[in-house]
mmCIF file of C-alpha atoms in Angstrom:
data_model
loop_
_atom_site.group_PDB
_atom_site.id
_atom_site.type_symbol
_atom_site.label_atom_id
_atom_site.label_comp_id
_atom_site.label_asym_id
_atom_site.label_seq_id
_atom_site.Cartn_x
_atom_site.Cartn_y
_atom_site.Cartn_z
ATOM 1 C CA MET A 1 115.570 85.137 72.958
ATOM 2 C CA THR A 2 114.071 82.278 74.876
ATOM 3 C CA ASP A 3 115.986 79.163 75.825
ATOM 4 C CA SER A 4 114.338 77.221 73.009
ATOM 5 C CA CYS A 5 112.878 78.080 69.634
ATOM 6 C CA GLY A 6 111.571 74.581 69.044
ATOM 7 C CA CYS A 7 114.320 73.523 66.647
ATOM 8 C CA PRO A 8 115.327 69.877 66.979
ATOM 9 C CA PRO A 9 118.982 68.993 67.667
ATOM 10 C CA VAL A 10 119.467 67.925 64.038
ATOM 11 C CA ALA A 11 119.169 71.576 63.017
ATOM 12 C CA GLY A 12 122.774 72.297 63.973
ATOM 13 C CA ASN A 13 122.296 73.122 67.629
ATOM 14 C CA ALA A 14 119.763 72.142 70.248
ATOM 15 C CA VAL A 15 118.377 75.694 70.095
ATOM 16 C CA CYS A 16 118.816 78.784 67.939
ATOM 17 C CA GLU A 17 121.122 81.609 68.982
ATOM 18 C CA LEU A 18 122.591 79.576 71.828
ATOM 19 C CA PRO A 19 125.961 77.847 71.799
ATOM 20 C CA SER A 20 126.170 74.189 70.940
ATOM 21 C CA GLN A 21 125.578 71.919 73.914
ATOM 22 C CA THR A 22 128.858 70.156 73.082
ATOM 23 C CA MET A 23 130.976 73.320 73.162
ATOM 24 C CA ALA A 24 132.409 74.826 76.313
ATOM 25 C CA ARG A 25 131.302 78.389 76.864
ATOM 26 C CA PRO A 26 134.087 80.945 77.029
ATOM 27 C CA SER A 27 134.242 83.300 79.966
ATOM 28 C CA ARG A 28 132.133 86.440 79.554
ATOM 29 C CA ALA A 29 135.147 88.725 79.857
ATOM 30 C CA THR A 30 136.729 87.414 76.663
ATOM 31 C CA LYS A 31 133.796 87.019 74.294
ATOM 32 C CA THR A 32 133.545 90.527 72.887
ATOM 33 C CA CYS A 33 134.232 91.413 69.275
ATOM 34 C CA PRO A 34 137.518 93.298 68.869
ATOM 35 C CA GLN A 35 135.829 95.766 66.465
ATOM 36 C CA CYS A 36 132.409 96.584 67.962
ATOM 37 C CA HIS A 37 132.967 95.242 71.511
ATOM 38 C CA GLN A 38 129.619 93.424 71.507
ATOM 39 C CA SER A 39 129.233 89.871 72.791
ATOM 40 C CA GLY A 40 129.992 87.111 70.322
ATOM 41 C CA LYS A 41 128.241 83.755 70.017
ATOM 42 C CA PRO A 42 130.417 80.611 70.181
ATOM 43 C CA VAL A 43 130.587 78.851 66.821
ATOM 44 C CA GLN A 44 132.265 75.597 65.886
ATOM 45 C CA GLY A 45 135.553 75.681 64.024
ATOM 46 C CA GLN A 46 134.065 73.557 61.248
ATOM 47 C CA THR A 47 131.484 76.304 60.604
ATOM 48 C CA VAL A 48 134.221 78.914 60.294
ATOM 49 C CA LYS A 49 136.241 76.705 57.945
ATOM 50 C CA ALA A 50 133.176 75.926 55.816
ATOM 51 C CA MET A 51 132.252 79.603 55.468
ATOM 52 C CA LEU A 52 135.627 81.194 54.751
ATOM 53 C CA LEU A 53 136.956 82.165 51.321
ATOM 54 C CA VAL A 54 140.551 82.218 52.527
ATOM 55 C CA SER A 55 142.931 79.264 52.402
ATOM 56 C CA LEU A 56 142.341 77.060 55.393
ATOM 57 C CA ARG A 57 146.101 77.215 56.035
ATOM 58 C CA GLU A 58 145.378 80.731 57.301
ATOM 59 C CA VAL A 59 142.889 79.482 59.901
ATOM 60 C CA GLN A 60 144.385 78.864 63.320
ATOM 61 C CA ASP A 61 143.001 76.397 65.826
ATOM 62 C CA GLY A 62 141.107 78.141 68.562
ATOM 63 C CA GLU A 63 137.720 79.000 69.967
ATOM 64 C CA TYR A 64 135.769 81.121 67.487
ATOM 65 C CA LEU A 65 132.888 83.459 68.052
ATOM 66 C CA PHE A 66 130.327 84.916 65.642
ATOM 67 C CA CYS A 67 129.653 88.659 65.717
ATOM 68 C CA LYS A 68 126.007 89.338 64.886
ATOM 69 C CA THR A 69 126.210 93.126 65.162
ATOM 70 C CA LYS A 70 124.674 94.540 61.981
ATOM 71 C CA THR A 71 127.046 97.492 61.658
ATOM 72 C CA CYS A 72 130.238 95.551 62.365
ATOM 73 C CA PRO A 73 132.267 94.083 59.468
ATOM 74 C CA VAL A 74 133.618 91.255 61.666
ATOM 75 C CA VAL A 75 131.924 87.879 61.235
ATOM 76 C CA TYR A 76 134.267 85.570 63.180
ATOM 77 C CA PHE A 77 136.960 86.202 65.778
ATOM 78 C CA THR A 78 139.006 84.110 68.189
ATOM 79 C CA LEU A 79 138.945 84.428 71.943
ATOM 80 C CA ASN A 80 142.621 85.296 72.037
ATOM 81 C CA GLY A 81 142.157 88.012 69.404
ATOM 82 C CA GLY A 82 144.640 86.305 67.098
ATOM 83 C CA GLN A 83 142.235 85.974 64.193
ATOM 84 C CA VAL A 84 139.459 88.095 62.781
ATOM 85 C CA PHE A 85 137.481 87.344 59.622
ATOM 86 C CA THR A 86 135.228 89.951 58.011
ATOM 87 C CA ILE A 87 132.241 89.955 55.667
ATOM 88 C CA ASP A 88 134.619 90.154 52.696
ATOM 89 C CA GLN A 89 136.197 86.842 53.716
ATOM 90 C CA VAL A 90 133.074 84.641 53.911
ATOM 91 C CA ARG A 91 131.337 82.657 51.155
ATOM 92 C CA GLU A 92 127.804 83.834 51.911
ATOM 93 C CA ARG A 93 126.285 87.187 52.690
ATOM 94 C CA VAL A 94 125.410 87.151 56.370
ATOM 95 C CA TYR A 95 121.760 87.635 57.339
ATOM 96 C CA GLN A 96 122.629 89.315 60.657
ATOM 97 C CA LYS A 97 124.765 91.870 58.811
ATOM 98 C CA GLU A 98 122.193 92.550 56.052
ATOM 99 C CA PRO A 99 118.758 91.661 57.455
ATOM 100 C CA ASP A 100 116.946 93.916 54.968
ATOM 101 C CA ALA A 101 118.732 92.904 51.755
ATOM 102 C CA ASP A 102 116.352 90.976 49.496
ATOM 103 C CA GLU A 103 119.056 88.642 48.093
ATOM 104 C CA VAL A 104 120.398 87.528 51.485
ATOM 105 C CA PHE A 105 119.399 84.094 52.707
ATOM 106 C CA VAL A 106 117.415 83.888 55.910
ATOM 107 C CA CYS A 107 117.500 80.080 55.528
ATOM 108 C CA TYR A 108 120.784 78.845 54.080
ATOM 109 C CA CYS A 109 119.907 75.140 53.826
ATOM 110 C CA PHE A 110 116.702 75.544 51.840
ATOM 111 C CA ARG A 111 117.709 78.826 50.172
ATOM 112 C CA HIS A 112 114.872 81.102 51.314
ATOM 113 C CA THR A 113 115.732 84.792 50.967
ATOM 114 C CA VAL A 114 114.635 87.928 52.767
ATOM 115 C CA GLY A 115 113.032 89.132 49.516
ATOM 116 C CA GLU A 116 111.082 85.902 49.131
ATOM 117 C CA MET A 117 109.734 86.325 52.667
ATOM 118 C CA ARG A 118 108.994 90.012 52.072
ATOM 119 C CA GLN A 119 107.032 89.339 48.856
ATOM 120 C CA ALA A 120 105.068 86.404 50.297
ATOM 121 C CA SER A 121 101.567 86.635 51.703
ATOM 122 C CA SER A 122 100.984 85.655 55.314
ATOM 123 C CA ALA A 123 99.854 82.178 54.207
ATOM 124 C CA GLU A 124 102.897 81.813 51.945
ATOM 125 C CA ARG A 125 105.189 82.816 54.823
ATOM 126 C CA THR A 126 103.634 80.101 56.956
ATOM 127 C CA ALA A 127 104.251 77.641 54.102
ATOM 128 C CA LEU A 128 107.920 78.724 53.948
ATOM 129 C CA VAL A 129 108.374 78.045 57.669
ATOM 130 C CA ASP A 130 106.595 74.708 57.191
ATOM 131 C CA ASP A 131 109.053 73.921 54.375
ATOM 132 C CA ILE A 132 111.990 74.647 56.670
ATOM 133 C CA ASN A 133 110.457 72.512 59.445
ATOM 134 C CA THR A 134 109.846 69.649 57.000
ATOM 135 C CA GLY A 135 113.491 69.774 55.897
ATOM 136 C CA ILE A 136 114.695 69.825 59.489
ATOM 137 C CA GLN A 137 112.494 66.866 60.428
ATOM 138 C CA ALA A 138 113.774 64.947 57.375
ATOM 139 C CA GLU A 139 117.330 65.661 58.587
ATOM 140 C CA GLN A 140 118.111 67.502 55.346
ATOM 141 C CA CYS A 141 119.536 70.598 56.985
ATOM 142 C CA ALA A 142 123.156 71.388 57.741
ATOM 143 C CA CYS A 143 122.782 74.701 59.545
ATOM 144 C CA ASP A 144 125.959 74.071 61.522
ATOM 145 C CA LEU A 145 127.895 74.265 58.222
ATOM 146 C CA ARG A 146 125.751 76.347 55.844
ATOM 147 C CA ASN A 147 124.554 79.127 58.153
ATOM 148 C CA PRO A 148 127.295 81.620 59.083
ATOM 149 C CA GLN A 149 125.969 81.779 62.662
ATOM 150 C CA GLY A 150 126.528 78.012 62.941
ATOM 151 C CA SER A 151 123.046 77.197 64.222
ATOM 152 C CA CYS A 152 119.479 76.722 63.057
ATOM 153 C CA CYS A 153 117.994 79.344 60.720
ATOM 154 C CA LEU A 154 114.428 78.763 61.869
ATOM 155 C CA GLY A 155 114.595 81.393 64.613
ATOM 156 C CA ASN A 156 115.823 83.951 62.067
ATOM 157 C CA ALA A 157 113.017 83.058 59.649
ATOM 158 C CA ARG A 158 110.371 83.303 62.358
ATOM 159 C CA GLY A 159 111.807 86.608 63.592
ATOM 160 C CA LEU A 160 111.840 88.048 60.084
ATOM 161 C CA ILE A 161 108.243 86.987 59.507
ATOM 162 C CA LYS A 162 107.185 88.569 62.800
ATOM 163 C CA ARG A 163 108.930 91.800 61.789
ATOM 164 C CA LEU A 164 107.335 91.761 58.308
ATOM 165 C CA GLU A 165 103.870 91.044 59.754
ATOM 166 C CA ALA A 166 104.256 93.987 62.152
ATOM 167 C CA VAL A 167 105.099 96.290 59.229
ATOM 168 C CA THR A 168 102.062 95.009 57.309
ATOM 169 C CA ILE A 169 99.779 95.619 60.298
ATOM 170 C CA ALA A 170 101.221 99.097 60.875
ATOM 171 C CA ALA A 171 100.759 99.994 57.200
ATOM 172 C CA ALA A 172 97.102 98.888 57.345
ATOM 173 C CA HIS A 173 96.339 101.327 60.174
#
């Protein structure tokens, strides 16, 4: 991913898929998921607390990371390995874990689903991205709290559209 997707800072982070500018980055040696051993993305504690189904008394203070590996059941884990939260313990289905499921949100703030994007024409997909951008510009998004990854959904929406357009082009040939 590039250093910037064009999302404004009000979208939860200064850029998609990158840690918040206000959060310290953990050392590379300690940011791997205890289940799949892939790199995690730093996520704010408030995001974890907002997304969990468990009592917040069970949530320890610490630096949390988001595991985006599709095949891994872990969603959040701490650097020290003391806490792990799985897909069964979060309020929303996670786009990164189920990128092909029609009912999963690709945009959590404005409630656009994978299925909605899949069924839309190219022009309608552009209108959906415009809708997301309009909401971001109006400061109506709360990606840092509503999106399990803790950052702007726009990069996910654009990536999904690119993937869907490629399938459409391949099917036409």
